[in-house]
Coordinates of C-alpha atoms and ligand atoms in Angstrom, one line a residue:
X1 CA -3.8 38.8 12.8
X2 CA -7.5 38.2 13.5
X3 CA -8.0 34.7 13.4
X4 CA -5.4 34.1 15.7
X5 CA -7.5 31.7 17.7
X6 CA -8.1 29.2 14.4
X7 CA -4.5 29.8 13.7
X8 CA -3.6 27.9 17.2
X9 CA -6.4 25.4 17.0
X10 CA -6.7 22.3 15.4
X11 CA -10.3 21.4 15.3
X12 CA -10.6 22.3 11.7
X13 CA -9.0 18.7 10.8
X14 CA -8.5 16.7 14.0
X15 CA -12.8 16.7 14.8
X16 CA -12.0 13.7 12.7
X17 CA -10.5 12.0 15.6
X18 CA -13.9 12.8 17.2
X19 CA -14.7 8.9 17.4
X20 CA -11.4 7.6 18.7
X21 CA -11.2 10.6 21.4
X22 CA -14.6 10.1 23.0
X23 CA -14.1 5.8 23.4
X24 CA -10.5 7.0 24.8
X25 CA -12.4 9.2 27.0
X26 CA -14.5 6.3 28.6
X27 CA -12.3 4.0 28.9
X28 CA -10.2 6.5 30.8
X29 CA -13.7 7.1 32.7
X30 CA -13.8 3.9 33.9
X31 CA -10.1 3.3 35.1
X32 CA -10.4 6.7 37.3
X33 CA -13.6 4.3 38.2
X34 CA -12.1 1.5 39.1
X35 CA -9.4 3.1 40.4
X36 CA -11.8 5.4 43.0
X37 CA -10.4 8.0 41.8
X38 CA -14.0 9.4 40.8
X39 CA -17.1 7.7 42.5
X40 CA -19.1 4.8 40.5
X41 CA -22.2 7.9 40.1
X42 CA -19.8 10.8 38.3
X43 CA -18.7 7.9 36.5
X44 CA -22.2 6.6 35.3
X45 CA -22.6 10.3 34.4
X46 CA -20.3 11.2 32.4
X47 CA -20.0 7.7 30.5
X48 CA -23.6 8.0 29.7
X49 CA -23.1 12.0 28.6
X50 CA -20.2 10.3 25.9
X51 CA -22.1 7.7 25.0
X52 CA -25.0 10.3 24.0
X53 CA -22.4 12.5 22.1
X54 CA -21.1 9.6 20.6
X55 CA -24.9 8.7 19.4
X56 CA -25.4 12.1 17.5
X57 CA -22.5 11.9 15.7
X58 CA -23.2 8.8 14.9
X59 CA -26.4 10.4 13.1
X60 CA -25.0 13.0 11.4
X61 CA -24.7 15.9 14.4
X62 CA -21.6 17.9 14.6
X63 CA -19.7 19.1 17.5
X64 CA -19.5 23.3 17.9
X65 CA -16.0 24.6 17.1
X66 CA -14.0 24.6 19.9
X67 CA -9.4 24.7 19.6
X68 CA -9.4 21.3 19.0
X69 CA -11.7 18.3 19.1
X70 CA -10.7 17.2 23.2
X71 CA -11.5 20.9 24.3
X72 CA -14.9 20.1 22.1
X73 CA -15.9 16.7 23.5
X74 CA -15.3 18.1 27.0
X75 CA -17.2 21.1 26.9
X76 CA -19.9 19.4 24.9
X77 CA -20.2 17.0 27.7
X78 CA -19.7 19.7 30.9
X79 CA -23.0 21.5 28.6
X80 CA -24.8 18.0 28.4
X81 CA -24.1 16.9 32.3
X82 CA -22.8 20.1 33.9
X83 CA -19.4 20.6 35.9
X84 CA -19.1 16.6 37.0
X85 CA -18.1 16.2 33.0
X86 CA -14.8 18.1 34.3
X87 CA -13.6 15.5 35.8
X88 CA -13.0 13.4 32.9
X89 CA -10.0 15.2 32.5
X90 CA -8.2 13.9 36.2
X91 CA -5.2 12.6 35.5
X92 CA -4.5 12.8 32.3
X93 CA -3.1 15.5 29.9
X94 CA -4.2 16.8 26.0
X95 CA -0.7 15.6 25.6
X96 CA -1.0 12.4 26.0
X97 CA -4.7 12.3 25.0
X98 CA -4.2 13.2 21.9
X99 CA -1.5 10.3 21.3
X100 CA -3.8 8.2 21.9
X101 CA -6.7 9.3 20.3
X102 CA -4.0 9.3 17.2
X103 CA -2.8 5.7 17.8
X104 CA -6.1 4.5 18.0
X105 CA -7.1 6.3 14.5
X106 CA -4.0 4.6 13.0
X107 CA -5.2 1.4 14.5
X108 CA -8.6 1.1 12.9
X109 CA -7.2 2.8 9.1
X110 CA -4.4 -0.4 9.6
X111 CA -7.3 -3.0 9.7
X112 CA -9.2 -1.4 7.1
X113 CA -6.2 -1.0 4.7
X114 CA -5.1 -4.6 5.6
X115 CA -8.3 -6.0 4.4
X116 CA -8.4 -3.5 1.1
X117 CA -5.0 -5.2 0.6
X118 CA -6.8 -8.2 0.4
X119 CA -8.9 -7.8 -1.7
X120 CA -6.9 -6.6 -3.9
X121 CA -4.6 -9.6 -3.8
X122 CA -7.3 -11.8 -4.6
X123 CA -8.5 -9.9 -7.8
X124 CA -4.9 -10.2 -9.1
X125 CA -4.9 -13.6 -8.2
X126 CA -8.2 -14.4 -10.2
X127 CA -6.5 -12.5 -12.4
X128 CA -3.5 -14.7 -12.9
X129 CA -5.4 -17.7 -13.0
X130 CA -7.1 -16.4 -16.1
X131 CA -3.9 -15.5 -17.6
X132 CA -2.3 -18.8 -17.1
X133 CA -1.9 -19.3 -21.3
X134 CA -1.3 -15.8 -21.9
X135 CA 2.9 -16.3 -23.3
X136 CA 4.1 -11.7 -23.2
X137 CA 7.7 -10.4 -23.6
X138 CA 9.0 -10.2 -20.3
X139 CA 11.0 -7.0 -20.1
X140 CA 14.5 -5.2 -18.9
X141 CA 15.1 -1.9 -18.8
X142 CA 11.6 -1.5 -20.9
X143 CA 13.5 -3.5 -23.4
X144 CA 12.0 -7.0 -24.9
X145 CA 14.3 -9.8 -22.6
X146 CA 12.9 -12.9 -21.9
X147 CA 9.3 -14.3 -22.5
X148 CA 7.0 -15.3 -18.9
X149 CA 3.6 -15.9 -18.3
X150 CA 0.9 -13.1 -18.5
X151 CA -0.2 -14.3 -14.9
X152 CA 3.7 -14.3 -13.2
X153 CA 3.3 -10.5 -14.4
X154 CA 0.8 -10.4 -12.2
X155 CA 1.8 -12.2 -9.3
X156 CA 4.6 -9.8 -9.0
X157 CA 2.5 -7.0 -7.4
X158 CA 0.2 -10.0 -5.4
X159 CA 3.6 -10.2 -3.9
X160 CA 4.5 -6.6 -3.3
X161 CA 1.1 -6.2 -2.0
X162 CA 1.8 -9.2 0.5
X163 CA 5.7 -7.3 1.6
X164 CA 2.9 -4.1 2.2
X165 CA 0.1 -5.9 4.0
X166 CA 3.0 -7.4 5.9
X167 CA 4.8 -4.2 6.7
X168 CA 1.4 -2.7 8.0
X169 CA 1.1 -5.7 10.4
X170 CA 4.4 -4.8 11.8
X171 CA 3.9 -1.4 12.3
X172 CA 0.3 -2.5 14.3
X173 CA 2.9 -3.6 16.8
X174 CA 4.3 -0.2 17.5
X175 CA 1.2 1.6 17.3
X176 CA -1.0 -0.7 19.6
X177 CA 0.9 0.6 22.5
X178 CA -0.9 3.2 25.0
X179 CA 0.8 6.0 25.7
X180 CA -2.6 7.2 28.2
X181 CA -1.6 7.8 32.2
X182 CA 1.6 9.3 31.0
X183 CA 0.2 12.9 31.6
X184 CA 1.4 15.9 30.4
X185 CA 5.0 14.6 30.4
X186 CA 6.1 13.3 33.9
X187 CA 3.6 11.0 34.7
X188 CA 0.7 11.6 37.1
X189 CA 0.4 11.6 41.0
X190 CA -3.4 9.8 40.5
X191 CA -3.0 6.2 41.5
X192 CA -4.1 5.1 38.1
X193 CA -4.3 1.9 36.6
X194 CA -3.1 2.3 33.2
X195 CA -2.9 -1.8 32.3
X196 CA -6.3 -1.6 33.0
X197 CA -6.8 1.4 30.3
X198 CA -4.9 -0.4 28.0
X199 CA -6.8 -3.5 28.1
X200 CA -11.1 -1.6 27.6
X201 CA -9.1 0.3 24.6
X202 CA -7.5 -3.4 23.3
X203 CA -4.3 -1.9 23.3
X204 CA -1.7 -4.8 23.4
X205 CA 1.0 -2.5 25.9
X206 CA 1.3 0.6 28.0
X207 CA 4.2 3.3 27.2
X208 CA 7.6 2.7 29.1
X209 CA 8.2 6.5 29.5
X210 CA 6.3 9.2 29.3
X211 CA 8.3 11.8 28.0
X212 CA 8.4 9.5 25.1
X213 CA 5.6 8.6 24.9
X214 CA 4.0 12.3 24.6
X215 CA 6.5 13.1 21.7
X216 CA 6.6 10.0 19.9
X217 CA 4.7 10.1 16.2
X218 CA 7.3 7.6 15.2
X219 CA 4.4 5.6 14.5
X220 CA 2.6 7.7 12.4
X221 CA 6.0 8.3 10.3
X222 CA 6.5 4.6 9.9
X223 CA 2.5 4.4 8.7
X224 CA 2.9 7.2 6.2
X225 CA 6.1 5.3 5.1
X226 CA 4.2 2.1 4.3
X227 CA 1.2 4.0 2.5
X228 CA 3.7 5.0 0.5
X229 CA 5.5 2.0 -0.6
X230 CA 1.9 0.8 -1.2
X231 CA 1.0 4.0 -3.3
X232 CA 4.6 3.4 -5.1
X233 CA 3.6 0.2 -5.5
X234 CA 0.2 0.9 -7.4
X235 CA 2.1 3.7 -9.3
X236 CA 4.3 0.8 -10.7
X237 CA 1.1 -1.3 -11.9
X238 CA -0.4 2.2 -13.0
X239 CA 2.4 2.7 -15.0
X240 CA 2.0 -0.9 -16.9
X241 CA -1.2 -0.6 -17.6
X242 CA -0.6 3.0 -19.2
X243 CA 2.2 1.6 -21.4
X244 CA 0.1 -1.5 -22.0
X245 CA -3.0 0.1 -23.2
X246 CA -1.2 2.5 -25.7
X247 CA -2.1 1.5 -28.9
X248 CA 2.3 0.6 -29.5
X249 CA 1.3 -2.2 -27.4
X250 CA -2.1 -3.0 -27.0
X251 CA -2.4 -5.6 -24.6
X252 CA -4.5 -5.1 -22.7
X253 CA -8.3 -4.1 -22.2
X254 CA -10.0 -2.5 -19.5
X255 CA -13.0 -1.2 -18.9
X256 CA -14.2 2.0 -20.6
X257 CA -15.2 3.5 -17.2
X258 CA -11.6 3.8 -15.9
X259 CA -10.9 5.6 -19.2
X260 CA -11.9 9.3 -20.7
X261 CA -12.2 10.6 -24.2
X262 CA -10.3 13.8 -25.1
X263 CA -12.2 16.6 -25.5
X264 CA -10.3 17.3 -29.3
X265 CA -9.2 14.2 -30.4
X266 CA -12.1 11.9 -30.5
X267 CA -9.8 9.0 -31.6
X268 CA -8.8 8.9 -28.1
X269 CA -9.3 7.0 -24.7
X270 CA -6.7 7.7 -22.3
X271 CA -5.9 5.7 -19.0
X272 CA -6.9 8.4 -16.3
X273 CA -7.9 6.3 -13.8
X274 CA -4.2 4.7 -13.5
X275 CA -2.5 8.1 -14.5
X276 CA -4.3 9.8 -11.3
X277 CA -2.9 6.9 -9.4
X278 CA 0.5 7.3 -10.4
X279 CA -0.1 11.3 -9.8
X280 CA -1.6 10.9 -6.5
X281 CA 1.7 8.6 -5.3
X282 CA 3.5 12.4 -5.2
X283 CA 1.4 13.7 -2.9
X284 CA 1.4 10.4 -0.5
X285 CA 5.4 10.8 -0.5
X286 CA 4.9 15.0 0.4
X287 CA 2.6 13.6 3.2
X288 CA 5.3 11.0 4.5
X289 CA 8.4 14.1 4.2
X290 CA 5.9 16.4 5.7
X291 CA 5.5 14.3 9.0
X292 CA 9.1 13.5 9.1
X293 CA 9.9 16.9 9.0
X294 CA 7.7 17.9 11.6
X295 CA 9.6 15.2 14.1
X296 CA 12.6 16.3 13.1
X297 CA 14.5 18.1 15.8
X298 CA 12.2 18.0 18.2
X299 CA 13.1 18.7 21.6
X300 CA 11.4 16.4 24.0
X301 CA 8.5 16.1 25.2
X302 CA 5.4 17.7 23.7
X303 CA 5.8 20.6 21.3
X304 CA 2.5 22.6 19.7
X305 CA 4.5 21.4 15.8
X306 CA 2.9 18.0 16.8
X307 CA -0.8 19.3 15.9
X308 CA 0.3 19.4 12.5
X309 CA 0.9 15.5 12.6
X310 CA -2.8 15.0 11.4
X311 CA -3.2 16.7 8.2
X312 CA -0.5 14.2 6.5
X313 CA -1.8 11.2 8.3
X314 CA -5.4 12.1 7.2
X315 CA -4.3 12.6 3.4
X316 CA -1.9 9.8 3.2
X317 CA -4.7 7.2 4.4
X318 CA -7.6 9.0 2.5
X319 CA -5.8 9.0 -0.6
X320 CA -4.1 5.7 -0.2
X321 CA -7.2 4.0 -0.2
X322 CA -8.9 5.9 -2.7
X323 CA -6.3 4.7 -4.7
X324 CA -6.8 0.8 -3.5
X325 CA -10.5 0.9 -4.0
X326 CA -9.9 2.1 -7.8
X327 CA -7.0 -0.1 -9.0
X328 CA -9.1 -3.4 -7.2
X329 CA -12.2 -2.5 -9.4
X330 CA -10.2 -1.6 -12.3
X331 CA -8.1 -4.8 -12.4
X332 CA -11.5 -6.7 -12.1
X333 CA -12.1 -6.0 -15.4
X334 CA -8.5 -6.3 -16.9
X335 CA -7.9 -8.7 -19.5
X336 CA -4.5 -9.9 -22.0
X337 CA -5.2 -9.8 -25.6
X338 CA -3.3 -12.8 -25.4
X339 CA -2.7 -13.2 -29.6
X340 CA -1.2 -9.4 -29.2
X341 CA 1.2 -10.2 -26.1
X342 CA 1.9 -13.7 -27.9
X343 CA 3.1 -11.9 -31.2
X344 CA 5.0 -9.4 -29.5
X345 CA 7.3 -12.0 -28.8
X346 CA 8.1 -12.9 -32.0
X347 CA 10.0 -9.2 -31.7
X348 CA 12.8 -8.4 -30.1
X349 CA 15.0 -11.9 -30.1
X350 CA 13.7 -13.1 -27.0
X351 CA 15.1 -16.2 -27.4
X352 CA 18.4 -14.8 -27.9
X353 CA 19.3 -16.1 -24.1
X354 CA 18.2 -19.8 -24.9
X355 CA 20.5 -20.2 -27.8
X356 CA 23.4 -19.5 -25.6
X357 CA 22.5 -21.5 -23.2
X358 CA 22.0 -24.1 -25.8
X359 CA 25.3 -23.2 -26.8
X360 CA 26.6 -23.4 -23.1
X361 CA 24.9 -27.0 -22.8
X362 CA 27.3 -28.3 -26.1
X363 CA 30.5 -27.1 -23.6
X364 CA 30.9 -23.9 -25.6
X365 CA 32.0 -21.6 -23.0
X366 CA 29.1 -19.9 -22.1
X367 CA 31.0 -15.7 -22.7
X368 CA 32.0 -17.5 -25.8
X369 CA 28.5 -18.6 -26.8
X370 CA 27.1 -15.1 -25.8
X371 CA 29.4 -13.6 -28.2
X372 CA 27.9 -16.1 -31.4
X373 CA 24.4 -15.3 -29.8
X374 CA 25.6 -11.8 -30.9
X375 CA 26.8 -12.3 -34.2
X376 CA 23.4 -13.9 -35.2
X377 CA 20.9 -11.7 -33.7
X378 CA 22.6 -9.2 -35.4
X379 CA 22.6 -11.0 -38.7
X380 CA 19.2 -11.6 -38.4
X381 CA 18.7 -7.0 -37.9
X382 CA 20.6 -7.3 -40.9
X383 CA 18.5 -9.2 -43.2
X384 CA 15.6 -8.3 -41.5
X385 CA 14.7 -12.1 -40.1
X386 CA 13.7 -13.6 -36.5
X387 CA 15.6 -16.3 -34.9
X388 CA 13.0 -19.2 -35.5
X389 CA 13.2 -18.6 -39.4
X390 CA 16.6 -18.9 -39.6
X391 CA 17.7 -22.2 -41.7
X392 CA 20.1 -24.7 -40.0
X393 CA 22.2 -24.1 -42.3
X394 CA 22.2 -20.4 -41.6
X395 CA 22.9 -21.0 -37.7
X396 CA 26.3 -23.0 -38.6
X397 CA 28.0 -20.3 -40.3
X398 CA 27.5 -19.2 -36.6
X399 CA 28.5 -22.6 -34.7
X400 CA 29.0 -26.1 -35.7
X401 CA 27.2 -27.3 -32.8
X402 CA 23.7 -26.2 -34.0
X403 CA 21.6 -28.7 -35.3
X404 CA 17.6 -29.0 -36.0
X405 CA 16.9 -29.6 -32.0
X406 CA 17.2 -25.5 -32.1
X407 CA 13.6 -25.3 -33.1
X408 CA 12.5 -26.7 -29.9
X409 CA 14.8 -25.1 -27.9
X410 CA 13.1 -21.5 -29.1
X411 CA 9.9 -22.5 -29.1
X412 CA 8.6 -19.3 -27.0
X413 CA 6.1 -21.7 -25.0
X414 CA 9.2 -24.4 -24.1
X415 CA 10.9 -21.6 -22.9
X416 CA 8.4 -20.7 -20.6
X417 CA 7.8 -24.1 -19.5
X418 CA 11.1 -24.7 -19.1
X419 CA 11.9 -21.8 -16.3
X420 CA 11.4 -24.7 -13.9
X421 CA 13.0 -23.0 -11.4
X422 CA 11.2 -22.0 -8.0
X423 CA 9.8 -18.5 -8.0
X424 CA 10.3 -18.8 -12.3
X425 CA 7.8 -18.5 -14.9
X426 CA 7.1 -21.9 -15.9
X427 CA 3.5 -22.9 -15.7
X428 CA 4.1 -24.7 -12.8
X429 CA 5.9 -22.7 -11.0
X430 CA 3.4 -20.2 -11.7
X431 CA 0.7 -22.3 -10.1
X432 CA 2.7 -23.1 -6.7
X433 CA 2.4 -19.4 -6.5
X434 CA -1.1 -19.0 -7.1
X435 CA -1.4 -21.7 -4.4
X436 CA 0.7 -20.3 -1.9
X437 CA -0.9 -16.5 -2.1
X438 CA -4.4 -18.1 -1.8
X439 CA -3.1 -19.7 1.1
X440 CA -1.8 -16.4 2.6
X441 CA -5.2 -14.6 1.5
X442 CA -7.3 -16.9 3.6
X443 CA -4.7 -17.2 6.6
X444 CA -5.8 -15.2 10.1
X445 CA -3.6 -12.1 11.1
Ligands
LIG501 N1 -4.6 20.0 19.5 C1 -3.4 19.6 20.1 C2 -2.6 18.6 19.1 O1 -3.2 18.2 18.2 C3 -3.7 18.8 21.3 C4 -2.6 18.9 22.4 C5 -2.5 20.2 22.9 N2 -1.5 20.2 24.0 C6 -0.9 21.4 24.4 N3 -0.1 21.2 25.3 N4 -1.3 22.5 23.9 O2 -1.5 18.3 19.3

């Protein structure tokens, strides 16, 4: 094989750890500072060397190809400053470099993604309160079952995208941990100070053992694992808004922009935007099997299958938040077409439920009042009729116990309004959430 050298090296992908490598670098710097292992001068050096590299990347400069991004920084810096840039490397290990440099990439994607979880909370939340009077068939099995609010639709993935921002959180607490000073794999000789390390690169703890700590990528397995709950999550709402905008439903609008023609049928305009995001929650899930396969079996410590850690960790959060970013500026423009989602109830005997627990209330047993339930919804298939226009007369060749206080009892809003129940659909229910999730939004991690 010719390129046997690219084969082996990484740098391809991981000069995208560029950043979090060099700040590693002088933190690490200034602990073999502190520490007297190098004197105050080489340290001034090579911080200020870093600090320079740093600077032209910043502008737009790239590093020359090297095997992988900490053989470039190095030999970047040993060109800038000469042979005193060599002894950045006391003490430490690639192995346990690169960790880092990993841990601290996850770190700073975590915030970001936290705060794009946000955001998108709050447009859903706007959202709901603007779809406080929109009454839509609240479904089973895709099936008409119950009518709710447009906005406690809504809520639903506010809340998923709370369990998500959540999880992400938690898994901040077993990435913020340093695994820097454990070396190659045993540990190093160097009277270092790795607290010290931990606390110039704001990591909350040090690594209790290195061998560990050079293999672990549990981390980055349990990130790409909460991506993808997130993705799967916006492949759920992608999904409802594909079904809601076909024209069987209609009820919803969104903007033309996160919608294409087709190129034959010039009737058309088909939900890309949300169809891509539904697509692209495959790939997320190959990124999350691909990292857990590479752990798997693993002897310890370091082994050269870790390299190929980055690749999934790089698409999972790229496309992750691609994803985030386009479902929070489509949903900014999503609206009910509330008299469409209101007549839609008048289908599918949502009220069937109520009239057996109306039933239920006039000590009919309540299997006893599903069964009548039965008989007249499928009277009503029959001769083609909805429950509210059935006479009174009509209901007691069902059951005695109906009288005219029906009416009310199916009224699709009082059926709402009456789901009283915490966490239900009733308008005020509804609102407590809205409440509570603003409340959540604002608070502090
Ligand atoms: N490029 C390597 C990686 O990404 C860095 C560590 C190399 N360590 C080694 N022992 N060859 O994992």
């Amino acid at each position: 094989m010719e390129n046997f050298e690219q084969f082996i090296g990484s740098f391809s992908f991981d000069n995208r750890l560029a950043h979090a490598d060099i700040i590693g670098s002088i933190a690490h710097t200034q602990m073999l500072v502190k520490t007297k292992i190098i004197s105050a001068a080489e340290g001034k050096k090579i911080t200020a060397g870093l600090n320079a590299i740093l600077r032209d990347l910043n502008k737009g400069w790239s590093l020359p190809q090297e095997e992988d991004i900490h053989f470039a920084v190095e030999k970047e810096l040993i060109r800038r400053i000469g042979a005193v840039g060599g002894k950045m490397h006391t003490a430490r290990s690639r192995n346990d470099q690169v960790a880092t440099d990993l841990r601290l990439y996850v770190r700073q994607e975590i915030n970001e993604i936290i705060e794009m979880i946000t955001c998108f909370q709050s447009v859903l939340v706007k959202k709901a309160e603007e779809s406080i009077d929109v009454i839509m068939p609240g479904y089973t099995h895709l099936q008409p079952a119950q009518p709710v609010i447009g906005s406690h639709h809504l809520l639903a993935y506010a809340w998923m995208a709370e369990r998500d921002k959540q999880r992400f959180i938690d898994c901040l607490k077993r990435t913020n941990v340093m695994p820097l000073g454990s070396a190659a794999l045993a540990g190093t000789s160097f009277k270092i100070d790795r607290k010290y390390t931990a606390e110039l690169l704001g990591f909350d703890a040090v690594s209790d053992n290195s061998l560990d700590a050079v293999s672990d990528r549990d981390f980055a397995g349990e990130y790409i694992f909460d991506l993808s709950m997130t993705a799967m999550h916006l492949s759920k709402l992608s999904e409802e808004i594909i079904i809601w905008s076909s024209v069987e439903f209609n009820f919803i609008k969104i903007d033309d922009k996160f919608t294409s023609g087709s190129s034959i049928m010039p009737q058309k305009r088909n939900p890309d935007c949300a169809e891509i995001i539904r697509g692209k929650t495959g790939r997320v899930f190959g990124d999350l099997i691909a990292m857990l396969t590479i752990m798997k079996a693993l002897p310890i410590a370091y082994n050269r299958d870790l390299q190929e850690d980055k690749p999934p960790v790089f698409d999972a959060t790229d496309t992750v938040k691609l994803c985030l970013g386009v479902i929070t500026d489509l949903m900014k423009t999503f609206s009910f077409k509330k008299e469409n989602t209101l007549k839609s109830t008048e289908k599918g005997f949502l009220q069937a439920t109520e009239i057996a627990d109306y039933l239920a209330r006039k000590n009919i047993p309540f299997r006893t009042a599903h069964g009548i339930v039965k008989d007249i919804v499928h009277y009503c298939i029959k001769n083609e009729k909805t429950l509210e226009s059935l006479s009174v007369a009509e209901y007691k060749t069902f059951s005695e116990v109906i009288n005219k206080d029906i009416y009310s009892f199916i009224a699709v809003k009082n059926i709402v309004d009456a789901k009283t129940s915490s966490g239900g659909t009733s308008k005020k229910s509804v609102l407590k959430q809205i409440s509570d999730l603003k409340k959540l939004i604002k608070t502090k991690r």
